[in-house]
Tab-separated table of C-alpha atoms in Angstrom:
chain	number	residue	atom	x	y	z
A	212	UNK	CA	3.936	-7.146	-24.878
A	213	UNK	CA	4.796	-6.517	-21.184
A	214	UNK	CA	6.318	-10.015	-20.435
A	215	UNK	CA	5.923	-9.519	-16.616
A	216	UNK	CA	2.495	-8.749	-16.835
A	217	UNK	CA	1.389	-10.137	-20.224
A	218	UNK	CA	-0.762	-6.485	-20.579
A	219	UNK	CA	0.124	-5.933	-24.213
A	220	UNK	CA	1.321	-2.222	-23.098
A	221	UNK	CA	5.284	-1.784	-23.461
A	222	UNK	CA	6.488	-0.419	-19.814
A	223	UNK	CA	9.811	-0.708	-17.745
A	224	UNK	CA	9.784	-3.737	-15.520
A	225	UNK	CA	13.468	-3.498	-14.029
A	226	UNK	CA	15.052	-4.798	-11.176
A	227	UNK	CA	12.255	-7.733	-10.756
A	228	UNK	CA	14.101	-10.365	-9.974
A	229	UNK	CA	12.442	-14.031	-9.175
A	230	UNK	CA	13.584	-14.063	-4.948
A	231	UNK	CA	11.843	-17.579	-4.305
A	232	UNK	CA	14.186	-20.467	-2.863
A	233	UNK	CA	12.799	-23.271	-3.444
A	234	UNK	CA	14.091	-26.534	-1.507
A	235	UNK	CA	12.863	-30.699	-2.577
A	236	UNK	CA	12.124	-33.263	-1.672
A	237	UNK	CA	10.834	-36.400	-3.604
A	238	UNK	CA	8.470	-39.249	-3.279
A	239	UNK	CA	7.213	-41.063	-5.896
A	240	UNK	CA	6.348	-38.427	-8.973
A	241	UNK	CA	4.674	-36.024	-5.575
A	242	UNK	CA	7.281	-34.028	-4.647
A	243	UNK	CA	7.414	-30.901	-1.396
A	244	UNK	CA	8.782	-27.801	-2.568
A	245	UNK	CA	9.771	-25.652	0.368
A	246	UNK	CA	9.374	-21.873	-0.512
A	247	UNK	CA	9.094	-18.140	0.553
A	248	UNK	CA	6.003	-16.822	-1.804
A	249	UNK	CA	5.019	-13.812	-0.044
A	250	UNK	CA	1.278	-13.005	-1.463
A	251	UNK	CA	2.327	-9.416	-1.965
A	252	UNK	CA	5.265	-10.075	-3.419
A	253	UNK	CA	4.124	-9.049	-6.650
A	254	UNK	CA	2.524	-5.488	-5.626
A	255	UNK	CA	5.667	-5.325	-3.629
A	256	UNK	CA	7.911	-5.828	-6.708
A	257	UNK	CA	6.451	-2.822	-9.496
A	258	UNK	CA	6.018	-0.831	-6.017
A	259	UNK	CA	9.881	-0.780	-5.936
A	260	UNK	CA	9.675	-0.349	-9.474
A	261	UNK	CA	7.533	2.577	-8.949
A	262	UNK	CA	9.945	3.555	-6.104
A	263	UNK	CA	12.901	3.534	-8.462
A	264	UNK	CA	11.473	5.624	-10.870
A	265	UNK	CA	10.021	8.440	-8.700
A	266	UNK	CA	13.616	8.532	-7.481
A	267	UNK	CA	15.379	9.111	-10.433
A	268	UNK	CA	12.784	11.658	-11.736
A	269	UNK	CA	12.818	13.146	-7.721
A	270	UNK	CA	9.151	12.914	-7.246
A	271	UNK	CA	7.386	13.049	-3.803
A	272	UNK	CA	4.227	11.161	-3.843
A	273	UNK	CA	1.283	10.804	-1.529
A	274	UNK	CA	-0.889	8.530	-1.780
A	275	UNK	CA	-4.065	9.441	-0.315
A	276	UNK	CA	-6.539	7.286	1.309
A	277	UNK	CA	-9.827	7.420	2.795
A	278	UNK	CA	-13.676	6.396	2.790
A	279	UNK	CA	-15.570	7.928	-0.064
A	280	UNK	CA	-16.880	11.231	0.743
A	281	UNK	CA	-13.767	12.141	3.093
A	282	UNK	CA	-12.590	15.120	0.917
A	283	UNK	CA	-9.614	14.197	-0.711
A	284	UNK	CA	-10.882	15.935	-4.242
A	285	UNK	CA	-11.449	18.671	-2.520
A	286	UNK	CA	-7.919	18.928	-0.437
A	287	UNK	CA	-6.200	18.079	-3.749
A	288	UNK	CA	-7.988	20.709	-5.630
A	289	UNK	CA	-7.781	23.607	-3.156
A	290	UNK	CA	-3.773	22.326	-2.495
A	291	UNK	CA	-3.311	22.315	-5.994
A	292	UNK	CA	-4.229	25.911	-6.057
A	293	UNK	CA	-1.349	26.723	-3.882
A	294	UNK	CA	1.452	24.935	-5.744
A	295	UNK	CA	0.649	24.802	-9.414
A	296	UNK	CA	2.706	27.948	-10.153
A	297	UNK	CA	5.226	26.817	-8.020
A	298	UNK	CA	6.055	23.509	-8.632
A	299	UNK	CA	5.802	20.878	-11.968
A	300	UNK	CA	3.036	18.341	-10.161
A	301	UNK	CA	0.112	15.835	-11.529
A	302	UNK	CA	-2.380	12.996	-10.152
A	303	UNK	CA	-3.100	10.297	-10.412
A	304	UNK	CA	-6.980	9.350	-9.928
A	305	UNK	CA	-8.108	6.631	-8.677
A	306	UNK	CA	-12.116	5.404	-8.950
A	307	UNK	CA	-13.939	2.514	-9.718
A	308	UNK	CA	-16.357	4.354	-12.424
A	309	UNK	CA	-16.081	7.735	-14.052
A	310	UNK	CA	-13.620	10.461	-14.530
A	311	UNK	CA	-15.364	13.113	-12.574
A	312	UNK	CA	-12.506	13.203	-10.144
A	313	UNK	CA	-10.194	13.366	-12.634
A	314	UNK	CA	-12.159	16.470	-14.512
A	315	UNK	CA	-11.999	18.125	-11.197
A	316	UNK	CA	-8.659	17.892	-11.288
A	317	UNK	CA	-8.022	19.304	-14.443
A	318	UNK	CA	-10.390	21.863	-13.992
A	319	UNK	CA	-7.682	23.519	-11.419
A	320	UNK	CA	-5.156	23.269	-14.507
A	321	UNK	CA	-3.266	20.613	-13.475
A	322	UNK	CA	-2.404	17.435	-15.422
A	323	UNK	CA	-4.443	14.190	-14.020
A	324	UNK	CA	-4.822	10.371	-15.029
A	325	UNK	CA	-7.814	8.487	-14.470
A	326	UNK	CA	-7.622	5.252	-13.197
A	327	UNK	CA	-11.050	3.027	-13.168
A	328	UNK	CA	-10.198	-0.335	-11.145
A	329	UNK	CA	-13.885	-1.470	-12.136
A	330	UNK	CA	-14.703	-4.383	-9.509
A	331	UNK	CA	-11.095	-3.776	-7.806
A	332	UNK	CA	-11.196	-2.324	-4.431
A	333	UNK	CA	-7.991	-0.847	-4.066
A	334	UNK	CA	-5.322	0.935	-6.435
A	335	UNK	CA	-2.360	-1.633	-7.098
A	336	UNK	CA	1.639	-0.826	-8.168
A	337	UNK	CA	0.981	-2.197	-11.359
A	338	UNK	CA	-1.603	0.616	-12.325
A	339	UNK	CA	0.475	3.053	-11.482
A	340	UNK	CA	3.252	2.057	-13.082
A	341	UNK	CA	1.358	1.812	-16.259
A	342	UNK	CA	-0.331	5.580	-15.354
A	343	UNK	CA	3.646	6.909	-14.875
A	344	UNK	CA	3.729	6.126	-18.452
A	345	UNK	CA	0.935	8.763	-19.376
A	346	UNK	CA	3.163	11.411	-17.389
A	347	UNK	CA	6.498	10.995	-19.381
A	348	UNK	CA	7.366	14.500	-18.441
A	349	UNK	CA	6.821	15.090	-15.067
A	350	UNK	CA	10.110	15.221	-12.363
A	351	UNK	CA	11.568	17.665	-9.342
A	352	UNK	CA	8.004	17.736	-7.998
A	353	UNK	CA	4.852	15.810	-6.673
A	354	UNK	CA	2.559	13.234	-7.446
A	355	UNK	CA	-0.674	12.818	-5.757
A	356	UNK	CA	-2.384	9.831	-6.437
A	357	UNK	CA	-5.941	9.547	-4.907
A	358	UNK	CA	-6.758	6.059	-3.929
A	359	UNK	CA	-9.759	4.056	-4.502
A	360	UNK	CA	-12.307	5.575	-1.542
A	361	UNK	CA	-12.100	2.431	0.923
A	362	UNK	CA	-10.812	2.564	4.591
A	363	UNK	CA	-9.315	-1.204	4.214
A	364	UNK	CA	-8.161	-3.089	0.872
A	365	UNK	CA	-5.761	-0.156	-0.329
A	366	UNK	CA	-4.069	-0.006	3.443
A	367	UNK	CA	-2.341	-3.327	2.078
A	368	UNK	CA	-0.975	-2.269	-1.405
A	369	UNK	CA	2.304	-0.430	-1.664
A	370	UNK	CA	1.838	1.874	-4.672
A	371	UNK	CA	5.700	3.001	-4.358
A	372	UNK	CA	5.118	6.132	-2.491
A	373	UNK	CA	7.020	8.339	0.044
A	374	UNK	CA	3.759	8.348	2.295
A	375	UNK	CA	0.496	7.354	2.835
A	376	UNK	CA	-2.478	10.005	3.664
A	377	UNK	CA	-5.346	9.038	5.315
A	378	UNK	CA	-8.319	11.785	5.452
A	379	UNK	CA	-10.684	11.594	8.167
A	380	UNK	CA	-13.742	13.673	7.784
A	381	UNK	CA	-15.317	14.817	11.084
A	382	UNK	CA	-18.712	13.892	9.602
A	383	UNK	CA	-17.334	10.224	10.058
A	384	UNK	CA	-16.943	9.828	13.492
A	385	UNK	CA	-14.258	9.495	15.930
A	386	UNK	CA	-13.666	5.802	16.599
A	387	UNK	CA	-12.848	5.425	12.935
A	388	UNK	CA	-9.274	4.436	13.795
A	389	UNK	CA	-10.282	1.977	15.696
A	390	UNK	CA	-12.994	0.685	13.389
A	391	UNK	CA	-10.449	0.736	10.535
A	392	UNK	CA	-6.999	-0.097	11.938
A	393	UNK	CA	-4.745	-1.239	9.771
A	394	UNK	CA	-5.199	2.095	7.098
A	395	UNK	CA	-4.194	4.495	10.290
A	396	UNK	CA	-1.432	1.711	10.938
A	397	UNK	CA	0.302	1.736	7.139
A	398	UNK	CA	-0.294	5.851	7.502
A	399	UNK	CA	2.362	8.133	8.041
A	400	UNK	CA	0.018	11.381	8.323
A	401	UNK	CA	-3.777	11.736	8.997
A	402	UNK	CA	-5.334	14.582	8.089
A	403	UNK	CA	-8.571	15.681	10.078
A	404	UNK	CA	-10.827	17.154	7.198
A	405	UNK	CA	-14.040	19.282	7.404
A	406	UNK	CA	-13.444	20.667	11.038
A	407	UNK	CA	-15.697	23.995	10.249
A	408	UNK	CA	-18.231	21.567	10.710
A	409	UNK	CA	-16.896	20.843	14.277
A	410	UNK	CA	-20.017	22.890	15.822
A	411	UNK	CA	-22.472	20.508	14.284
A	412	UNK	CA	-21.299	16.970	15.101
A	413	UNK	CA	-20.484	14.970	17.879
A	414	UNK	CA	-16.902	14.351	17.115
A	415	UNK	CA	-14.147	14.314	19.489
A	416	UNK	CA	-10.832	15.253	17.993
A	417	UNK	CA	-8.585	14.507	20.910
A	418	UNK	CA	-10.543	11.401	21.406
A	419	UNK	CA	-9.776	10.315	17.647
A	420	UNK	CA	-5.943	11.074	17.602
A	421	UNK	CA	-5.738	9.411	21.018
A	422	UNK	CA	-7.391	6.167	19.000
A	423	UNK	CA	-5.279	7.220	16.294
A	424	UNK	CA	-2.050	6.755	18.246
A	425	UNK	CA	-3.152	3.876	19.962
A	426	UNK	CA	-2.975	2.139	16.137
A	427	UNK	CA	0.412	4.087	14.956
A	428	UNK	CA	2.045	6.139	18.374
A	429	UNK	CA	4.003	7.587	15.239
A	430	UNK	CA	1.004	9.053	13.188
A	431	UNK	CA	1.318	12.752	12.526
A	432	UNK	CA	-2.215	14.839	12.348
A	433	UNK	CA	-2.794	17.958	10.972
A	434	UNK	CA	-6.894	19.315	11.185
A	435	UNK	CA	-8.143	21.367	8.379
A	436	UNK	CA	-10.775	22.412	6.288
A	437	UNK	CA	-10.489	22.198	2.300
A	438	UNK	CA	-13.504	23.899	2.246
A	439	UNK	CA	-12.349	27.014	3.870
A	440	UNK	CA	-8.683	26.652	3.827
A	441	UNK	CA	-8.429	26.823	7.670
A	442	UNK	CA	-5.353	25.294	8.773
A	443	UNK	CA	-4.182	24.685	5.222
A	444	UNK	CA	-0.934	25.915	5.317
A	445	UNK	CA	0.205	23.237	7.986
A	446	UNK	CA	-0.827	20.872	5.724
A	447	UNK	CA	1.485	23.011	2.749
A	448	UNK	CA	4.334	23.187	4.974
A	449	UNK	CA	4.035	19.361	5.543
A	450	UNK	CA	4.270	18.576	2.070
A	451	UNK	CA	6.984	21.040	1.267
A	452	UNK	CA	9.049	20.249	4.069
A	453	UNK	CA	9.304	16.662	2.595
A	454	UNK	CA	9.619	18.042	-0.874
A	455	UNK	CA	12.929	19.725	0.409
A	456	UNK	CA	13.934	16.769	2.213
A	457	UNK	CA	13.281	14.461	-1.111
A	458	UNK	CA	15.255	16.636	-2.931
A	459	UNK	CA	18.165	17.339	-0.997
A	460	UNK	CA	19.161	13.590	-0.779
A	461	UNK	CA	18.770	13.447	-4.829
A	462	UNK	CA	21.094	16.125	-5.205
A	463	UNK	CA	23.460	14.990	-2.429
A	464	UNK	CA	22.937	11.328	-4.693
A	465	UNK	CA	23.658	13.035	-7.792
A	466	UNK	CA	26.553	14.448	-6.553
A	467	UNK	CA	28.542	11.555	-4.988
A	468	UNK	CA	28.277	10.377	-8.705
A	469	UNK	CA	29.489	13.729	-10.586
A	470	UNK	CA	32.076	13.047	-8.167
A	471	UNK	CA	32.649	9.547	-9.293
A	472	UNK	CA	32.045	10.435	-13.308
A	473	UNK	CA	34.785	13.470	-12.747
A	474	UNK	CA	37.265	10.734	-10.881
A	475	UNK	CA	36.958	8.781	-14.008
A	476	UNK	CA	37.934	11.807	-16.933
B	52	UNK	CA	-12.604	-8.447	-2.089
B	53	UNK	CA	-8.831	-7.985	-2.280
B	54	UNK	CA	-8.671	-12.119	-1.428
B	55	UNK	CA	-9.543	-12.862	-4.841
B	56	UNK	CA	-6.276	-9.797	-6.607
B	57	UNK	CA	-4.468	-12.264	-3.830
B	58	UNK	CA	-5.494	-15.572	-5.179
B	59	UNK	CA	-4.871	-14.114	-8.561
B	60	UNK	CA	-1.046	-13.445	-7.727
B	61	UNK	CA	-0.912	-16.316	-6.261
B	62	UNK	CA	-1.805	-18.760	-8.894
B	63	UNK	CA	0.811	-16.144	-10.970
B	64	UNK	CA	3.298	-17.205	-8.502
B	65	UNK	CA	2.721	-20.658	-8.682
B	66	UNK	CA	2.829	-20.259	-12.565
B	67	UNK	CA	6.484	-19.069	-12.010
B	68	UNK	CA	7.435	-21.827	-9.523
B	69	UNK	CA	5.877	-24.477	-12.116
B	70	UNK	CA	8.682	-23.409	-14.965
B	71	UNK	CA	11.485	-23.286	-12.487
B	72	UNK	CA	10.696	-26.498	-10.857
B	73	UNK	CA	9.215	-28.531	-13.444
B	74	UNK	CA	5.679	-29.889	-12.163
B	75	UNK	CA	2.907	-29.631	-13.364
B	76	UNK	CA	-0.067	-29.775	-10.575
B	77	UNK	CA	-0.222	-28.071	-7.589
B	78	UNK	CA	-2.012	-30.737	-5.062
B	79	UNK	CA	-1.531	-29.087	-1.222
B	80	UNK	CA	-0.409	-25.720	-0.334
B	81	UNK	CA	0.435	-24.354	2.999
B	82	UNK	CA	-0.129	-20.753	3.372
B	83	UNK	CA	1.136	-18.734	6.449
B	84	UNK	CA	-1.287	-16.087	7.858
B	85	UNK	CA	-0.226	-13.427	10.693
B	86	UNK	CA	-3.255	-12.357	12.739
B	87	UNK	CA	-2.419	-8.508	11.434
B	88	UNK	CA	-2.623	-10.353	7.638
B	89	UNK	CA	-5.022	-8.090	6.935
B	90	UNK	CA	-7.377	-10.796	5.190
B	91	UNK	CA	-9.920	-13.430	6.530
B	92	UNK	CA	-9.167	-17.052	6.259
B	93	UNK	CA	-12.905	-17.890	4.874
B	94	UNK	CA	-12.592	-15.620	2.144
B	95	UNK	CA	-8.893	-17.221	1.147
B	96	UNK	CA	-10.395	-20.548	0.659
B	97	UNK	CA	-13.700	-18.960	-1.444
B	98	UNK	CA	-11.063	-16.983	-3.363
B	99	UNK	CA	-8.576	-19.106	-3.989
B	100	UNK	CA	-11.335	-21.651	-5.246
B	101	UNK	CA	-12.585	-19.274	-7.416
B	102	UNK	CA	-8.922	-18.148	-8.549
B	103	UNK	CA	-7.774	-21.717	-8.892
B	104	UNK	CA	-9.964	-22.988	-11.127
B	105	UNK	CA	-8.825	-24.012	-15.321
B	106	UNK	CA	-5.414	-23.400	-13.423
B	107	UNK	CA	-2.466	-25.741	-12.520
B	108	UNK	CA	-3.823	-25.401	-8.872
B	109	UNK	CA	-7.547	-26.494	-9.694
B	110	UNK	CA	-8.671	-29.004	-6.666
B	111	UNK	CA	-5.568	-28.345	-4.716
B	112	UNK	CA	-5.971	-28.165	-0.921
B	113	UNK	CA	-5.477	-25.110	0.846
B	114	UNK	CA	-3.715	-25.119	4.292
B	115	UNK	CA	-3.834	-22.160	6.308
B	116	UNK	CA	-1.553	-22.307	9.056
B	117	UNK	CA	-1.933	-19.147	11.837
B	118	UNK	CA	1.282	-17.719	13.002
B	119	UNK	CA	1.504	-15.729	16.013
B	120	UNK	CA	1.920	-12.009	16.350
B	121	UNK	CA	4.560	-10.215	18.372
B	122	UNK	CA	5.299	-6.602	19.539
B	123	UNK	CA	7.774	-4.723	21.593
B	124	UNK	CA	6.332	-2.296	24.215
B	125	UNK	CA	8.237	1.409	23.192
B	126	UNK	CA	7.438	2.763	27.230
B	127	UNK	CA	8.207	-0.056	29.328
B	128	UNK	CA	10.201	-2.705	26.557
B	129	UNK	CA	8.196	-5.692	27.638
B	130	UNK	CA	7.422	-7.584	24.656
B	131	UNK	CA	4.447	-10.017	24.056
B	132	UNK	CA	2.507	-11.272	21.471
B	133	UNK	CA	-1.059	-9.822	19.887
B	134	UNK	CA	-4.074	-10.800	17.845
B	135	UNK	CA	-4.815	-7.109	16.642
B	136	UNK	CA	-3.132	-3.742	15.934
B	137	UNK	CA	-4.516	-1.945	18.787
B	138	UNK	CA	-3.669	-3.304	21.909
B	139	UNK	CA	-2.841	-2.139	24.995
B	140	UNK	CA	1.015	-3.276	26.683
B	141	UNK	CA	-0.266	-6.369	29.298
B	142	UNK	CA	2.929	-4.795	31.827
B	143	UNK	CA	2.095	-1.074	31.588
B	144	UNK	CA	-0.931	-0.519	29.756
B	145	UNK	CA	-0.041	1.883	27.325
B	146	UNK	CA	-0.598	1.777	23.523
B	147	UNK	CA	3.262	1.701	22.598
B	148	UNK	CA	3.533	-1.595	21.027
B	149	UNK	CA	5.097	-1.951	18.141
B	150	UNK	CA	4.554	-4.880	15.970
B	151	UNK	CA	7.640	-6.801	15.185
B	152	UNK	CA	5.625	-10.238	13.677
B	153	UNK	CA	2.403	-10.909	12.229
B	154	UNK	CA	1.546	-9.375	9.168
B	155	UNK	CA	2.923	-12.459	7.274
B	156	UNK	CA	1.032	-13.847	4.431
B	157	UNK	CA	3.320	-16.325	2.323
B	158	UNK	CA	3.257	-19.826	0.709
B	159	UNK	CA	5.424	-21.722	2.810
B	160	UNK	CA	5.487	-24.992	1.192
B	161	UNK	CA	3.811	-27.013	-1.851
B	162	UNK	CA	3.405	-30.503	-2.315
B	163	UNK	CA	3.314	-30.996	-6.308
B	164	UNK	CA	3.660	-33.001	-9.139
């Protein structure tokens, strides 16, 4: 049995050290404990688990975010179609009921895990730590995992990846950023979905990445449609450009300890 | 919703703190909230209540105790302190703050036995 987690599934639970100081004092058999118990601490602990691990096997990973009905299925399967022959990837799907995500996803060829939270809200570390385990084989490449469709709980719950993605659907509306802050804050990238369908609504697009910014001045957009792969290849070249970057500090890692092994013969 | 996967890690926490420390009951707990906490003070209490309960914490008092938030203007430098994530700078009136406090959410102290 896991004894972090007391799940009854054997997994890797390294590097989580108890951090807590705890300071007394005494009166009578009530005593005051001072301490540091950060609430997230324990996400935040298999997160750098998670971290750890995608490291050593030199995986980028997204994890995408959104309201239900943004897209993401859609971007994942038509960006799947790009890289499968190119590069060893998977995902990891996350839903409260059902696998139909997941089928979609495997319908494109690539390998996906389905993750039902049932009442949970939100994807957390520990869930993906325990879906890494259903992907023993995957390294050098990139993991998508689609969150939980919710614009607030997963904003809070560090999964262990390189990024978070949020997808904004034009059918939304604009102000969404500023409905919904705290996703567009934790968000390195947001990705304007469904703009062929620009002509129909009343969405403002410089509006939204002014709001956008106004949340995160460092939030990158790029505007697409998965449906008919306009403005698709930013989105390509944004992922592969971090792919490069991901990989070129494992191999510049790896080899400041050849150098140290070779020192050592 | 997320309160209550909160609560949950929290009473884990405490769990933790009860082995290392040696008590047995949890009586008060202080919690420290930053206004960009992400979660609502009404829904800790109904949470943790609901979490607490057949626990070590069961009937223990929850205090929340609001900390201020603070940010650091990127155009102008001014820095000054904020209830929400998108706020304008009160010197320049741009929306270049960037938030150096208030996203805290940790058990600060415990009164046990």
């Amino acid at each position: 049995m896991c004894g972090i987690c007391g799940c009854g599934q054997p997994h890797g639970h390294q590097g989580l050290d108890e951090s807590a100081h705890a300071e007394e004092q005494e009166s009578g058999h009530q005593r005051r404990l001072q301490v540091e118990l950060d609430l997230f601490s324990q996400n935040n602990r298999y997160a750098q688990a998670n971290r750890e691990l995608f490291q050593r096997r030199n995986l980028l990973v997204l994890n995408l975010v959104s309201s239900p009905g943004s897209g993401k299925t859609a971007l994942l399967t038509r960006t799947l179609q790009h890289q499968l022959d190119k590069v060893p990837l998977a995902v990891i799907e996350g839903d409260q009921q059902t696998s139909h995500d997941a089928d979609r996803i495997r319908e494109t060829g690539a390998e996906a895990v389905q993750l039902n939270t049932g009442r949970l809200c939100h994807l957390d570390a520990h869930m993906v730590g325990h879906a890494m385990e259903q992907l023993p084989h995957l390294e050098n490449g990139l993991l998508y995992i689609e969150n939980v469709g919710n614009l607030v709980c997963p904003a809070g719950f560090d999964l262990g990846e390189a990024a978070k993605v949020v997808v904004l659907s034009v059918t939304e509306g604009d102000d969404k950023p500023l409905k919904y802050p705290d996703m567009f804050h934790a968000a390195r990238l947001m990705v304007l979905n469904k703009v062929d369908l620009l002509p129909y609504v009343n969405f403002d697009v410089e509006a939204c990445i002014e709001y956008a910014r106004r949340i995160n001045p460092e939030i990158e957009v790029i505007t697409l449609s998965a449906q008919t792969g306009e403005g698709m290849e930013n989105w390509l070249e944004w992922i592969e450009h971090r792919r490069q970057g991901q990989t070129a500090a494992r191999v510049a890692q790896l080899e400041r300890e050849l150098l140290v092994l070779k020192s050592q013969l | 919703m997320h309160e209550l996967s909160l609560c949950r890690s929290l009473i884990e926490l405490l769990q933790e703190q009860a082995e290392q420390h040696r008590f047995t009951r949890v009586k008060q707990l202080w919690l420290e909230v930053g206004p960009l906490a992400a979660v609502v003070p009404e829904a800790m209490q109904f949470a943790f209540e609901a979490a607490s309960r057949g626990s070590l914490a069961e009937g223990a008092r929850l205090h929340l105790v609001e900390l201020p938030g603070e940010a650091h203007c990127q155009a102008c430098g001014f820095e000054t302190s904020i209830s929400q994530w998108y706020q304008a700078c009160p010197r320049c009136g741009e929306y270049q703050l960037k938030v150096l406090s208030g996203d805290e959410l940790q058990i600060r102290e415990l009164e046990v036995e």
